[in-house]
Structure formats: C-alpha cells, structure tokens
CSV table of C-alpha atoms in Angstrom, one decimal:
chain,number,residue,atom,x,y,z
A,171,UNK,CA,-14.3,11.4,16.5
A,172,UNK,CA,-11.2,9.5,16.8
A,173,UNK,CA,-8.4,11.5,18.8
A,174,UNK,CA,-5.4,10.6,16.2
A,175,UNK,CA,-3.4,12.8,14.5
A,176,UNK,CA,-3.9,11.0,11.3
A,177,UNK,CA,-7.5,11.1,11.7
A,178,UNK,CA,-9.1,13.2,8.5
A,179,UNK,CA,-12.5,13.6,10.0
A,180,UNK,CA,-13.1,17.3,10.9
A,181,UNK,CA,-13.4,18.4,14.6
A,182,UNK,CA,-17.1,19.6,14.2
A,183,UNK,CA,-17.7,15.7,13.0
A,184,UNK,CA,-19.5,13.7,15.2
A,185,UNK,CA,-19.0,10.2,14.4
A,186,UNK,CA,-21.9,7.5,16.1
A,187,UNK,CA,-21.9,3.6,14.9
A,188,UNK,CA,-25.0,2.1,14.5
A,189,UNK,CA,-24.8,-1.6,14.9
A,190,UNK,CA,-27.6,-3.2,13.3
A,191,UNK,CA,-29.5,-6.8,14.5
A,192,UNK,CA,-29.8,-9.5,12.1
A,193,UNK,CA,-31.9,-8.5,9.5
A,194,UNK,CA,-34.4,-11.7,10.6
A,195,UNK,CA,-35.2,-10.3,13.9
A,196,UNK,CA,-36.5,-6.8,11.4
A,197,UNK,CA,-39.9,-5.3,11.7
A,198,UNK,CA,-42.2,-6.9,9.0
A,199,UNK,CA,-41.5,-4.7,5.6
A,200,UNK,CA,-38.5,-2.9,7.2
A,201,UNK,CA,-35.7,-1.8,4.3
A,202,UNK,CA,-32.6,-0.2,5.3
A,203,UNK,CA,-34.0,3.2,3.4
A,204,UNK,CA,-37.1,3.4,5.7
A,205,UNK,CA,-34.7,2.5,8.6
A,206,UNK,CA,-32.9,5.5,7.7
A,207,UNK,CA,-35.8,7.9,7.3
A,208,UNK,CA,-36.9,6.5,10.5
A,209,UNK,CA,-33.5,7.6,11.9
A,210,UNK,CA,-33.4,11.0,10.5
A,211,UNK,CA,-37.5,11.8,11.7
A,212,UNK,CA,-35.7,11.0,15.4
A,213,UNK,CA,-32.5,12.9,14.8
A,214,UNK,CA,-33.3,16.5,14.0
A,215,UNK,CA,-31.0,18.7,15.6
A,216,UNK,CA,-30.7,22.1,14.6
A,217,UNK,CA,-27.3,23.1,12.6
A,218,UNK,CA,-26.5,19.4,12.5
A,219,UNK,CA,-26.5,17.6,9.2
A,220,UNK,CA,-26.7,13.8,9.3
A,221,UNK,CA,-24.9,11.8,7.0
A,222,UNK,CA,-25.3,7.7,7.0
A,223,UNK,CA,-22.6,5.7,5.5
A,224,UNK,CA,-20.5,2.7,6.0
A,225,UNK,CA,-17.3,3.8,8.4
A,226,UNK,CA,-14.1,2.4,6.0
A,227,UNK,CA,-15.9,3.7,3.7
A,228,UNK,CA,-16.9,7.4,5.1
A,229,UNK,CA,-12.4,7.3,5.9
A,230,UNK,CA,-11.7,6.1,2.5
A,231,UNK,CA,-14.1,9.4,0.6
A,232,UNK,CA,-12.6,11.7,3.3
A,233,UNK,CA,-8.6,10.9,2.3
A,234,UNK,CA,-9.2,10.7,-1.4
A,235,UNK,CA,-11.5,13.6,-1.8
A,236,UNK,CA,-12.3,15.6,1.4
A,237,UNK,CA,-15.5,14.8,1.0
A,238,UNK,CA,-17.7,13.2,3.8
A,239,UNK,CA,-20.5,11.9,1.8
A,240,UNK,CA,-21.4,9.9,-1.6
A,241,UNK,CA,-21.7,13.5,-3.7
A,242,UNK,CA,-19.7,17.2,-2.5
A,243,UNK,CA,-19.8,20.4,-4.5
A,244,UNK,CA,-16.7,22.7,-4.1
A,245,UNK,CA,-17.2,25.9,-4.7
A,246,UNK,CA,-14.1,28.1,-6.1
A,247,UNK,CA,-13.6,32.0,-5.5
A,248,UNK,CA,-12.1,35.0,-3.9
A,249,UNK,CA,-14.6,36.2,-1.2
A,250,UNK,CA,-14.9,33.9,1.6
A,251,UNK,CA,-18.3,35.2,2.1
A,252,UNK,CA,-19.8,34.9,-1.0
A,253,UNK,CA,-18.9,31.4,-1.7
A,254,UNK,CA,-20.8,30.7,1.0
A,255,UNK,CA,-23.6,32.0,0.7
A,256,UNK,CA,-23.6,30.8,-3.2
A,257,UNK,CA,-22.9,27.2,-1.1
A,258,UNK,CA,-26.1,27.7,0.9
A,259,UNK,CA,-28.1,28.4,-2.8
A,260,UNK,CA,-26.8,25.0,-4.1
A,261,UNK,CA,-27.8,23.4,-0.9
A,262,UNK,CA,-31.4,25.0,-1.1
A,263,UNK,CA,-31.2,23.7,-5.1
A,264,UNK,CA,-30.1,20.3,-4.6
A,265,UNK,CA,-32.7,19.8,-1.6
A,266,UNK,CA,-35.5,19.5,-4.5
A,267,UNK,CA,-34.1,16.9,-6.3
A,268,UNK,CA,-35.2,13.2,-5.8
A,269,UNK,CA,-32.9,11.1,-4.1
A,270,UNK,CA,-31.1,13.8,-2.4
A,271,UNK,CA,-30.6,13.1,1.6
A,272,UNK,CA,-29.9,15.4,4.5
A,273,UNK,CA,-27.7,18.0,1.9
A,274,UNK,CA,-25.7,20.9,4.1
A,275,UNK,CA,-23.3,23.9,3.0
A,276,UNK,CA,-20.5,24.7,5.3
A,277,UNK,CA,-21.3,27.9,7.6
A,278,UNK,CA,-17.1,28.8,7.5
A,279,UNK,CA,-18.1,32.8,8.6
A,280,UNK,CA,-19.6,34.5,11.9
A,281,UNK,CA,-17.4,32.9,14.3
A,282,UNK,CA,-16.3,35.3,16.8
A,283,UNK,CA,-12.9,36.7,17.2
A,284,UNK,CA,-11.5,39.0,19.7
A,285,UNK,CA,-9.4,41.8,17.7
A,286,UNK,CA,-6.8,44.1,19.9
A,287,UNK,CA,-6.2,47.2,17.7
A,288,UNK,CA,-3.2,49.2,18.9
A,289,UNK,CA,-3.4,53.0,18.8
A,290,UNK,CA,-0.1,54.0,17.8
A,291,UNK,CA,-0.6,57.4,18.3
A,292,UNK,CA,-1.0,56.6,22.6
A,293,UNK,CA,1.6,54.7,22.0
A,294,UNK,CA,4.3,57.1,20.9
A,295,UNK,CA,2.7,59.2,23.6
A,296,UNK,CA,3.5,57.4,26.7
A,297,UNK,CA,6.7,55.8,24.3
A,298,UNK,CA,5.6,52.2,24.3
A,299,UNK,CA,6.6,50.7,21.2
A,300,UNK,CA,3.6,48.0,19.5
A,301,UNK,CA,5.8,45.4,19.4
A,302,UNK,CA,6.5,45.4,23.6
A,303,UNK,CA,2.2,45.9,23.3
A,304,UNK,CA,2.1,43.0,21.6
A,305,UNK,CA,4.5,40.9,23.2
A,306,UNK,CA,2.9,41.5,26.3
A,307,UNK,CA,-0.5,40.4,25.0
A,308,UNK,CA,1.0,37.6,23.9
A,309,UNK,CA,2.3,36.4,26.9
A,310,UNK,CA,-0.9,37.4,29.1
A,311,UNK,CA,-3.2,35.6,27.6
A,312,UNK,CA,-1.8,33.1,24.8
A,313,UNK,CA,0.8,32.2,27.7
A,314,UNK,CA,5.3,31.7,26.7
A,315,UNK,CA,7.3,28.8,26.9
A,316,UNK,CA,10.1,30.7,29.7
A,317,UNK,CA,12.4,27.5,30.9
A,318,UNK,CA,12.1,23.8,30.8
A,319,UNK,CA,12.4,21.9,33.8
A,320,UNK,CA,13.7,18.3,34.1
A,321,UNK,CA,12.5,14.8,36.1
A,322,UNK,CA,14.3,11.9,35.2
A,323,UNK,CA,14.4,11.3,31.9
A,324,UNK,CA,11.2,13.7,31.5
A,325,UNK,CA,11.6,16.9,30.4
A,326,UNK,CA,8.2,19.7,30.9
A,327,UNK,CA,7.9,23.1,29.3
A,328,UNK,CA,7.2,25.9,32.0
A,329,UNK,CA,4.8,28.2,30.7
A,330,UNK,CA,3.5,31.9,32.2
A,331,UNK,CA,0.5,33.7,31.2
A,332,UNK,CA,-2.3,36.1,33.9
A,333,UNK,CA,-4.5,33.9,35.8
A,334,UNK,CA,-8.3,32.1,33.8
A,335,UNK,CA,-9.9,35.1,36.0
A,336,UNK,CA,-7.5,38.5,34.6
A,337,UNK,CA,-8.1,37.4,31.0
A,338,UNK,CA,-11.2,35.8,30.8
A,339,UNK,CA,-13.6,38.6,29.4
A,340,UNK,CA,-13.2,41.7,27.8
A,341,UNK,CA,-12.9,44.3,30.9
A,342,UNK,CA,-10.0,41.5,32.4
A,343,UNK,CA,-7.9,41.6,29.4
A,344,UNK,CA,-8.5,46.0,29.4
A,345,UNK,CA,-7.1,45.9,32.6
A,346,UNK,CA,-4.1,44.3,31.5
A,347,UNK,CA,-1.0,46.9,32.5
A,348,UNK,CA,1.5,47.8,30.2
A,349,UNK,CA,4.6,49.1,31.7
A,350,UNK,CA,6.1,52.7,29.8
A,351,UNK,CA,9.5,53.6,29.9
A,352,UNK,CA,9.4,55.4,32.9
A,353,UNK,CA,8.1,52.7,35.3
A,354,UNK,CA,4.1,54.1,35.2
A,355,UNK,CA,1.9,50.8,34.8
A,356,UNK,CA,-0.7,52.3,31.7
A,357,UNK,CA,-4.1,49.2,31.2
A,358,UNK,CA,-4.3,48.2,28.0
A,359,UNK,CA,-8.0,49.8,27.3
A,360,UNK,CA,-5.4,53.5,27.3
A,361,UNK,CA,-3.4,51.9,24.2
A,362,UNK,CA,-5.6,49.9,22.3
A,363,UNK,CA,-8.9,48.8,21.7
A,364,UNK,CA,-10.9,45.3,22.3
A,365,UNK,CA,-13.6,44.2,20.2
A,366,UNK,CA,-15.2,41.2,18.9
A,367,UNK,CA,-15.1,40.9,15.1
A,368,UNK,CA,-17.2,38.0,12.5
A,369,UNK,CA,-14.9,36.1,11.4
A,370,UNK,CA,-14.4,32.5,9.0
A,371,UNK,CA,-14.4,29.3,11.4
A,372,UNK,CA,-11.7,28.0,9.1
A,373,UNK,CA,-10.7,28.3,5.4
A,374,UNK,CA,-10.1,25.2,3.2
A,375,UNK,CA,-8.1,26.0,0.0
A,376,UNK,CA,-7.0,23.9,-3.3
A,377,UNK,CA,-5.2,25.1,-5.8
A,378,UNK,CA,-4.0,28.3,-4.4
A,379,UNK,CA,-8.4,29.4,-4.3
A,380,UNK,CA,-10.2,28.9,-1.0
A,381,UNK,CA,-13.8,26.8,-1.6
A,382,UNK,CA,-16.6,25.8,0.8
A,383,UNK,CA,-18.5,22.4,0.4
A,384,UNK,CA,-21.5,21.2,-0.3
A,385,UNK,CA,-22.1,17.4,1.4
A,386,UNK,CA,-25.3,16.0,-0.1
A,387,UNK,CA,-26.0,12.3,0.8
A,388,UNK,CA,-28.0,10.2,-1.7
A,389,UNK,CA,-30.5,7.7,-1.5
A,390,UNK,CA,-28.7,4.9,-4.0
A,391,UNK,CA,-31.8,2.5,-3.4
A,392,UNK,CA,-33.5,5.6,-5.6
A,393,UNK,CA,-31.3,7.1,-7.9
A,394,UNK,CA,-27.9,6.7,-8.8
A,395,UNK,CA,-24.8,8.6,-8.2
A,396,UNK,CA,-23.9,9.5,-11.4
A,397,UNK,CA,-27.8,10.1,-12.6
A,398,UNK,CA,-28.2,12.2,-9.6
A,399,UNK,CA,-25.4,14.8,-10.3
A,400,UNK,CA,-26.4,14.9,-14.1
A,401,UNK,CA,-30.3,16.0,-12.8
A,402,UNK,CA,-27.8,18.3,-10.1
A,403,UNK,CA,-25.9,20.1,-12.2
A,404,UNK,CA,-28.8,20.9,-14.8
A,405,UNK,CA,-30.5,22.3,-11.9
A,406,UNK,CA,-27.8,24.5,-10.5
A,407,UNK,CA,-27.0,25.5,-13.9
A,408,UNK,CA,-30.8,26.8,-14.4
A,409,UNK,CA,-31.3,27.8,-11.2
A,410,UNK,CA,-27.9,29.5,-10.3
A,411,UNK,CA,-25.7,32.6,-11.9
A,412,UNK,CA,-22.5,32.3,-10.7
A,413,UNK,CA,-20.8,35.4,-10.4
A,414,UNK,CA,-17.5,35.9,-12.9
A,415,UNK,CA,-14.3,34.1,-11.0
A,416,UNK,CA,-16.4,31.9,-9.3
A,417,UNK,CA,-16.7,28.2,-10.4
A,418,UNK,CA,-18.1,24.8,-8.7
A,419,UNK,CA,-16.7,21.1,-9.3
A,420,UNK,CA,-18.3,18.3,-8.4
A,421,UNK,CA,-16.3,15.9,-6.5
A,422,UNK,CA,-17.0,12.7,-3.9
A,423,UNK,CA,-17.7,9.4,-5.2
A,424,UNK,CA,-19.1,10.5,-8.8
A,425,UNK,CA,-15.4,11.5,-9.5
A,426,UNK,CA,-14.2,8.2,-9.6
A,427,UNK,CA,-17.6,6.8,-11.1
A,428,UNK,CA,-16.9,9.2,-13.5
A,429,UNK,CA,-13.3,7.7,-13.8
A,430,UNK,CA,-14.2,4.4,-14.1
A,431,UNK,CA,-16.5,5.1,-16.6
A,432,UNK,CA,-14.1,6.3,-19.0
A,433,UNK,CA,-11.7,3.1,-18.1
A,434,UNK,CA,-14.7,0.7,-18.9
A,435,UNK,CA,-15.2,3.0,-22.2
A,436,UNK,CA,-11.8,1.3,-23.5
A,437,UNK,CA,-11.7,-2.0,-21.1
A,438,UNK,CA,-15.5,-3.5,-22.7
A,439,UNK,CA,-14.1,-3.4,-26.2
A,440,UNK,CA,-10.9,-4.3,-25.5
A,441,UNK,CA,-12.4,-7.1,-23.9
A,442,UNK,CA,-15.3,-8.4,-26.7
A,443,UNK,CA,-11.6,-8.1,-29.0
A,444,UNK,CA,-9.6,-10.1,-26.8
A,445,UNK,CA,-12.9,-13.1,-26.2
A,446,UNK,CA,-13.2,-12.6,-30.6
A,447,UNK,CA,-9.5,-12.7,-31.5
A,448,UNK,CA,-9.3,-16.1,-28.9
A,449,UNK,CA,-12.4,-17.6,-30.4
A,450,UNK,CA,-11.2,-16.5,-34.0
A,451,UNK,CA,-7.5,-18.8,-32.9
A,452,UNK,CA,-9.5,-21.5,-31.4
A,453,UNK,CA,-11.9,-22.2,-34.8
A,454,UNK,CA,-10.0,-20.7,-37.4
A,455,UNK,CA,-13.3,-19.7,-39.2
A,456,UNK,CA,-14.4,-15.6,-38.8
A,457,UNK,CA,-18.0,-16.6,-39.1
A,458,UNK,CA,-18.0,-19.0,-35.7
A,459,UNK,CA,-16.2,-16.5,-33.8
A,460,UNK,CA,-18.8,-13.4,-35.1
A,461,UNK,CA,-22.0,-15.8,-34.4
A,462,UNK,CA,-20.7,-16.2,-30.7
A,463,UNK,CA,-19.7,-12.4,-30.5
A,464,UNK,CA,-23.3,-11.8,-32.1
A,465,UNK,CA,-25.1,-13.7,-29.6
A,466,UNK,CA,-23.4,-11.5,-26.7
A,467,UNK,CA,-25.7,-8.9,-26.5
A,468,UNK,CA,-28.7,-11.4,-26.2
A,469,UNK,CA,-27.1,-12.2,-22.9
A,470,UNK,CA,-27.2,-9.0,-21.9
A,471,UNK,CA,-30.7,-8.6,-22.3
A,472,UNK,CA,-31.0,-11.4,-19.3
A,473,UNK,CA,-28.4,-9.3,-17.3
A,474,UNK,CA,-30.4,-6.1,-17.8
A,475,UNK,CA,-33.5,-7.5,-16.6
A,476,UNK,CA,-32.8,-9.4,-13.5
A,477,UNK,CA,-30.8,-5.9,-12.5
A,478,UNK,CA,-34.5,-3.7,-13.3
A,479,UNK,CA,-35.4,-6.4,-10.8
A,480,UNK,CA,-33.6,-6.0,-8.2
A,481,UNK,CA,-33.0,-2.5,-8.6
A,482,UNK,CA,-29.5,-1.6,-9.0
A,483,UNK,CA,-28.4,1.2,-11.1
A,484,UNK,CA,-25.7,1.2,-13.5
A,485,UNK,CA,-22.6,1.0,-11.4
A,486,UNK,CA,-18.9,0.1,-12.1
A,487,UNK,CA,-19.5,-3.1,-10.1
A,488,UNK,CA,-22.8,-3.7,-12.2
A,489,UNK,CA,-20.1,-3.2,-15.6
A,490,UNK,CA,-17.6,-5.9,-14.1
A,491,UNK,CA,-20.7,-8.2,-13.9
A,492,UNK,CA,-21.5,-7.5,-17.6
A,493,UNK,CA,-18.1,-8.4,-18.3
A,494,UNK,CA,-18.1,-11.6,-16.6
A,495,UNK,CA,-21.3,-12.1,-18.5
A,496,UNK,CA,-19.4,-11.9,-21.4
A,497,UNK,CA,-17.0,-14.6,-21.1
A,498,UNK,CA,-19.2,-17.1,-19.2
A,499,UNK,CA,-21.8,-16.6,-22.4
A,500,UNK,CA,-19.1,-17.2,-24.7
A,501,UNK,CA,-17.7,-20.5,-23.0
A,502,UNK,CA,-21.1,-21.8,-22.9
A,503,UNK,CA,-21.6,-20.9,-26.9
A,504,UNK,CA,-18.2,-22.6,-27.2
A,505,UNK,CA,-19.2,-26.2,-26.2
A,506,UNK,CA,-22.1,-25.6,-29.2
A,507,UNK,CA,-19.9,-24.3,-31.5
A,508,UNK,CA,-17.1,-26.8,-31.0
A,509,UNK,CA,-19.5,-29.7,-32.1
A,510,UNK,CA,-21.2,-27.6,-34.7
A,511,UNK,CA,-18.1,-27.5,-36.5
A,512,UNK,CA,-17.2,-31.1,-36.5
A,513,UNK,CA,-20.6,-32.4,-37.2
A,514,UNK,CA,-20.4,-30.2,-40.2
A,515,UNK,CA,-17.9,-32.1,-41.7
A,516,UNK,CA,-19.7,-35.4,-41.4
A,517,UNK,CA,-21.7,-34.7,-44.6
A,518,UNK,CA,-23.3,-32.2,-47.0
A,519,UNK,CA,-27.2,-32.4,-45.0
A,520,UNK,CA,-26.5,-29.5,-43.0
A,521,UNK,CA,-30.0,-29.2,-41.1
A,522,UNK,CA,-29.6,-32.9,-40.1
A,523,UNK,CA,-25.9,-32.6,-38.7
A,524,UNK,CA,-26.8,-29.2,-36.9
A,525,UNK,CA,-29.7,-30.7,-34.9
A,526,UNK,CA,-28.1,-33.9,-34.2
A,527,UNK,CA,-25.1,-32.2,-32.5
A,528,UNK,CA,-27.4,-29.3,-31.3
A,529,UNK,CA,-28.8,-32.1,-29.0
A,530,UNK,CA,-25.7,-33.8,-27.8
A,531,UNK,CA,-24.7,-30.3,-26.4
A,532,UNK,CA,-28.1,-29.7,-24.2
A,533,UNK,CA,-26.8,-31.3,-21.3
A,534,UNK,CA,-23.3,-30.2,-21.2
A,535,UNK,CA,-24.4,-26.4,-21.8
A,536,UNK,CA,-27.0,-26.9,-19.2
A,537,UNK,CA,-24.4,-27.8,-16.9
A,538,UNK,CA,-22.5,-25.6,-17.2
A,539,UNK,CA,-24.4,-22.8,-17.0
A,540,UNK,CA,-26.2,-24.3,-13.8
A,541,UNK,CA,-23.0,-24.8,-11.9
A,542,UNK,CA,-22.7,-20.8,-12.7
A,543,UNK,CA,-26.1,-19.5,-11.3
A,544,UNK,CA,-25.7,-22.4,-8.6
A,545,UNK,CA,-22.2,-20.5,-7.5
A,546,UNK,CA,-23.4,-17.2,-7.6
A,547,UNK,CA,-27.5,-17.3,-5.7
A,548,UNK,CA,-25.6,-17.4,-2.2
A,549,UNK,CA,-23.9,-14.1,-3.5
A,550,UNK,CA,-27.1,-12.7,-4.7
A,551,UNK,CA,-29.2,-13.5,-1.3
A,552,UNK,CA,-26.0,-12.3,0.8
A,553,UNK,CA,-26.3,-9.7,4.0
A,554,UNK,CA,-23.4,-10.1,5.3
A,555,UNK,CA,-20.1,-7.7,5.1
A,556,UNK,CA,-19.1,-6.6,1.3
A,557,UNK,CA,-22.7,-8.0,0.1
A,558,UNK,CA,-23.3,-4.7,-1.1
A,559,UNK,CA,-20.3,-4.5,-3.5
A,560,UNK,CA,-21.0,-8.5,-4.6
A,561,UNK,CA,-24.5,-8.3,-5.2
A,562,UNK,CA,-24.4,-5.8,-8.6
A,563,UNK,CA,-21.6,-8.2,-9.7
A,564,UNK,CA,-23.5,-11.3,-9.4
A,565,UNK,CA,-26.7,-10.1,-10.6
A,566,UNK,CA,-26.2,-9.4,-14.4
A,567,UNK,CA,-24.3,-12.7,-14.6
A,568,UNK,CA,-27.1,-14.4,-13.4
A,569,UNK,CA,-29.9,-12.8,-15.3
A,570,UNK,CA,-27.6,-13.2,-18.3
A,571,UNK,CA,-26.8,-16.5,-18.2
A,572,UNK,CA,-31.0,-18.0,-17.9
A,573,UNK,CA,-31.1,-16.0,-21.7
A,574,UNK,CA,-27.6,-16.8,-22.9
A,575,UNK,CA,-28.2,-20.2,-22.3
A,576,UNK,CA,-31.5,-20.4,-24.1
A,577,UNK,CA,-30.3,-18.3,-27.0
A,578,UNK,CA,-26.9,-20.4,-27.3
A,579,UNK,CA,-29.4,-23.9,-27.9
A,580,UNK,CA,-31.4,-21.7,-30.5
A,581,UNK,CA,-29.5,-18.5,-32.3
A,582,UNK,CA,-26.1,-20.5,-32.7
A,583,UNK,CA,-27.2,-23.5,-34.2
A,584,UNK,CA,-29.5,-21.0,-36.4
A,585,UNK,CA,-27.0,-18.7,-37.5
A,586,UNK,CA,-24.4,-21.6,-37.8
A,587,UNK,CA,-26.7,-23.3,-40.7
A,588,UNK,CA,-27.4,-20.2,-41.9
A,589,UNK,CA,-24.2,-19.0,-42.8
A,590,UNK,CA,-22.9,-22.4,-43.5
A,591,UNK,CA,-25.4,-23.6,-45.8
A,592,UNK,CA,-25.2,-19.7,-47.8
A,593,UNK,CA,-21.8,-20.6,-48.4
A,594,UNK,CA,-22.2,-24.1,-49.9
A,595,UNK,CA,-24.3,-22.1,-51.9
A,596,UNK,CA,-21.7,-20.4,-53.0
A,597,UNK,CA,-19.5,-22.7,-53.7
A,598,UNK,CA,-21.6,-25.0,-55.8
A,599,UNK,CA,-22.9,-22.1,-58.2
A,600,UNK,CA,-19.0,-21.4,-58.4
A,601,UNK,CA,-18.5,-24.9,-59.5
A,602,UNK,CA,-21.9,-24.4,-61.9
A,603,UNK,CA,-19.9,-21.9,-63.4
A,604,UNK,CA,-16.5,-23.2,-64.1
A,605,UNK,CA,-18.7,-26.4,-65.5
C-alpha cells in the first residue's frame, strides 16, 4: 500500500504488482484465466481474499465507488453485527454462482478494545472527580502535547506519557496511581475497572446508515458483469430474508454498466435518426434512406458473430463498436445507393440499370470496406496496454463489415428495384386511369 494521504486503498489492503513476460515466451495453452487460477491454487492464505485487477483501474473503482473489485454488495442497517453476519450469507451465496472469484465479507466486529470503567462510587469516596481519572489516563498512556520546543526554523511537540513497560499490559496500566485530594497515591485497579471488550474494527457509513461490503471478483472471460449480478441478485433474493430495515445495493463496476446502459438506450436511436435524417438530406427520396437503414441490422448479424467468437460479452465498449458499425455500413451502402439513383434515371429498364451500376460499385465498396478491416486486425490481435478496452470496439466492426458488405452488393440493389419498379407501377396504372 502506498503511504499517501490521498491514497484510498484501506490499511488492511495489501497491494502486490505482477509484471507479466511477453505473452510469446507463455507456456503452450496458457490464458490469463488459468494464469490466475494458477495464482490463487499458490496464494491461499487464511483470512486473506485475493482480488486481481489492473492497478489504474483497482484506484479508479476505489474513488468512485469504494469498492475494490469488478462487483460490491453494501449492505444497509442499524446493528453493526447483523449486517455482517447477513454480509457473510451473501458471500456464502454468491460463492455458488459461476464466474464468481475469490468473493469476501468484511469481518468489521471482534477486534479487541481495552475499556476503563470508572467506579464513581470509589470515586466520591476517596474524592477524585472522573474527569481528573480520566485525564490522567489520558496522559499515561495516550501521552499530551505539554510545550513545544524550537531548533532553527524547526519547531517539535514535546510529549509526556508512563514509560512502553508501566502501560504495556493490563496489571501496568492497574498500577497506574491516581493522586486524591489529600496527597495519598490510590492505583487505578481501586477506582475503575480494566477489561477487554469485542468491538467493530471500523465502521463505514453512507447516507447517515453504517453498511459492510461484499467484494466479489468476476471471471469476465466467463460471464459478464451485468449477467453476473442479474443470476446474483435472484439468488440472494431466494436464498436470503433480509430482516425489516435492512437493505443491500449493488454497486462496483455494474453501477456504471448499468448507467451506460440506459445512456446507449437513448444514444443508438438517436443515432440510426441522425445517420436516416442525413441520408434522407443527401437523396431526397424516403425509400433510399429506409433501404440503407433496413440493411443495418444485417450488419449486425456479422458483428454479433465474430463477438460469439471471440467471446466478449455485451459491454458498453462492445455497443460503441455497434455503433461505429452503423455508420461505416451505411457509407459503404451509400456509394451503392448514390449510383443506383442516377442509373435509374437513365431509362425505364430498371433490372438492366440496377445491375449495370450494381457492378461499377463492386470495387469501390470492396475498398472501402477492406481499408476498414485492414485498420482495425492490428487492434483485434493487440496485447499491449488498453488492448483490452480496444478489442470489444473493434470486433463487432469487423464482423460487421464481412456481412454488410456482402448484403450492401445484394439486399440494396434488390430492394432498390423492388420499390422502384412497384412505383412505376403505380404511376403507369395512375396514368391508365386518367386515360
């Protein structure tokens, strides 16, 4: 742990970097999951929970949420004790479900305190008043600030307190004398009594209620963060009665998941309006721009493979991929649509016009959409630092863009003739009509 003032890491955290060799130099087969099993079948240690995360990252969860790991369950109520040990039955709970790593409940209670209880009654017998009794104590063995000497420019408290060996154990600090009014020197085992009481290690509050946490470290290669507390909270919830005026919240990473979530709820519509409502100003026609919206979710069925493939899980970083997606698909269904449109013109044999400017655009859409998987494979086959943030961007654009471009040489031209030659149709048994 890092001795700063600012540092938000907990004194009972013990921090150890792990720096890894290139991944080249790996046993044969060796993941970074099995390297981490490996690590915790080595690291056992009784009352000590390991958590494995990236350190900016471990500092970043800490100041924004108090929570060490990916996932943290606070749990809210009155009795110090029993939110602990109602911590310890989610810990037990959460253990069972898949994915879940190393979780641990915060042991806040049975840390020792020494408790000097003054009897007032001795007291007013020998006519010591509790607060000379406590003063005393107070300056025995928590030690006084009594002058301030000055060096230089350096200035030093001066502090008095008994000796390490007159207050060091419980029979020291009873032999601790407490002068009376009439100059007799009484010990302090004649006015009050010494004990050792249980008592909370610390208590963390939030919102005027103290809580104690749950850290439970997930195995994102497995399950991810948001799927995990959805399969976590239906088993608390089934497994678990909380007692009335006692609540949990989930916090730690899936609270801003969960955040984003509900940005990217408004921000992908408002984004397929913004590509429509540009392509609808750049053709002029509402059919063209709804056959190159149409085609979008074809090219999401490229981006949802190659992501099953490599196996990442529906992230926030995996939706800013889709939305890239989006408007590379559309630029590339642009170039066909832009020369569908003025071969269209050309004459009233539809098919014929169609195919002959479907085929002028093979190469340019080809190219275009090679230069874009081309940019983005030395993303995908990354290691290095931030790779792990890049990679679930890249990877549905990718995938995406292998369909999109095979559906924008078929489905556009398709639905272009389609909807064209329905409304010639139209129009000439209109014209029948009026005849």
């Amino acid at each position: 742990r890092a001795e700063s003032a600012t540092d938000p890491a907990p004194v009972g955290m013990i921090e150890t970097i792990v720096k890894l060799k290139p991944k080249k130099m790996w046993r044969k087969g060796m993941t970074r999951q099995k390297l981490i099993n490996e690590f915790n079948d080595a690291l056992r240690i009784p009352g000590v929970s390991n958590i494995w995360t990236q350190p900016i990252r471990n500092r970043i969860d800490m100041l924004a949420t108090g929570i060490q790991t990916p996932i943290g369950v606070k749990v809210f109520g009155e009795d110090l004790n029993k939110i602990e040990e109602i911590g310890i039955k989610i810990e037990n709970i959460v253990r069972e479900i898949p994915g879940a790593r190393s979780p641990y409940a915060e042991r806040i209670g049975n840390k020792p305190y020494i408790e000097i209880e003054i009897d007032r009654k001795e007291a007013a017998r020998y006519g010591v008043k509790v607060g000379d009794i406590q003063h005393l104590i107070m300056t025995a063995i928590g030690g006084m600030n009594v002058t301030t000497t000055v060096e230089g420019r350096e200035r030093y408290p001066v502090r008095i307190r008994y000796m390490r060996e007159l207050r060091d154990s419980f029979e020291a600090m009873e032999r601790i004398f407490v002068p009376t009014p009439s100059g007799a020197q009484i010990p302090l085992s004649q006015l009050a009594v010494i004990k050792k009481v249980p008592g909370p290690a610390k208590i963390a509050g939030e919102n005027t209620l103290p809580y104690v946490r749950v850290f439970v470290d997930v195995n994102t290669d497995e399950v991810g963060i948001v799927d995990f507390v959805n399969q976590a909270q239906k088993a608390v919830s089934e497994k678990l009665d909380l007692p009335s005026g006692y609540f949990i919240s989930w916090s730690g990473q899936y609270e801003y998941e969960m955040q984003a979530r509900k940005r990217l709820m408004m921000v992908v519509p408002v984004c397929i309006f913004a590509i429509f409502l540009l392509l609808y100003i750049k053709f002029k026609r509402f059919s063209a721009a709804m056959i190159l919206i149409f085609c979008l979710p074809f090219a999401f069925i490229g981006g949802i493979w190659l992501q099953y493939i490599l196996g990442f899980k529906f992230s926030t970083a995996v939706w800013v991929g889709y939305i890239a997606l989006f408007g590379v698909s559309v630029e590339a269904g642009v170039v066909m649509m832009d020369f569908l449109v003025e071969y269209s013109r050309k004459g009233t044999n539809i098919v014929e016009n169609v195919v002959q400017a479907a085929l002028l655009r093979v190469r340019p859409i080809i190219m275009t959409t090679a230069t874009t998987i081309l940019a983005l494979i030395p993303i995908l086959i990354s290691t290095g630092t931030g790779s792990e943030i890049m990679k679930p961007i890249a990877a549905p654009t990718v995938g995406g863009m292998v369909t999109a471009t095979v559906l924008n040489l078929i489905l556009v031209p398709v639905f272009f003739t389609w909807v064209f030659q329905g409304r010639l149709k139209k129009e000439g048994s209109m014209e029948n009509e009026e005849e």
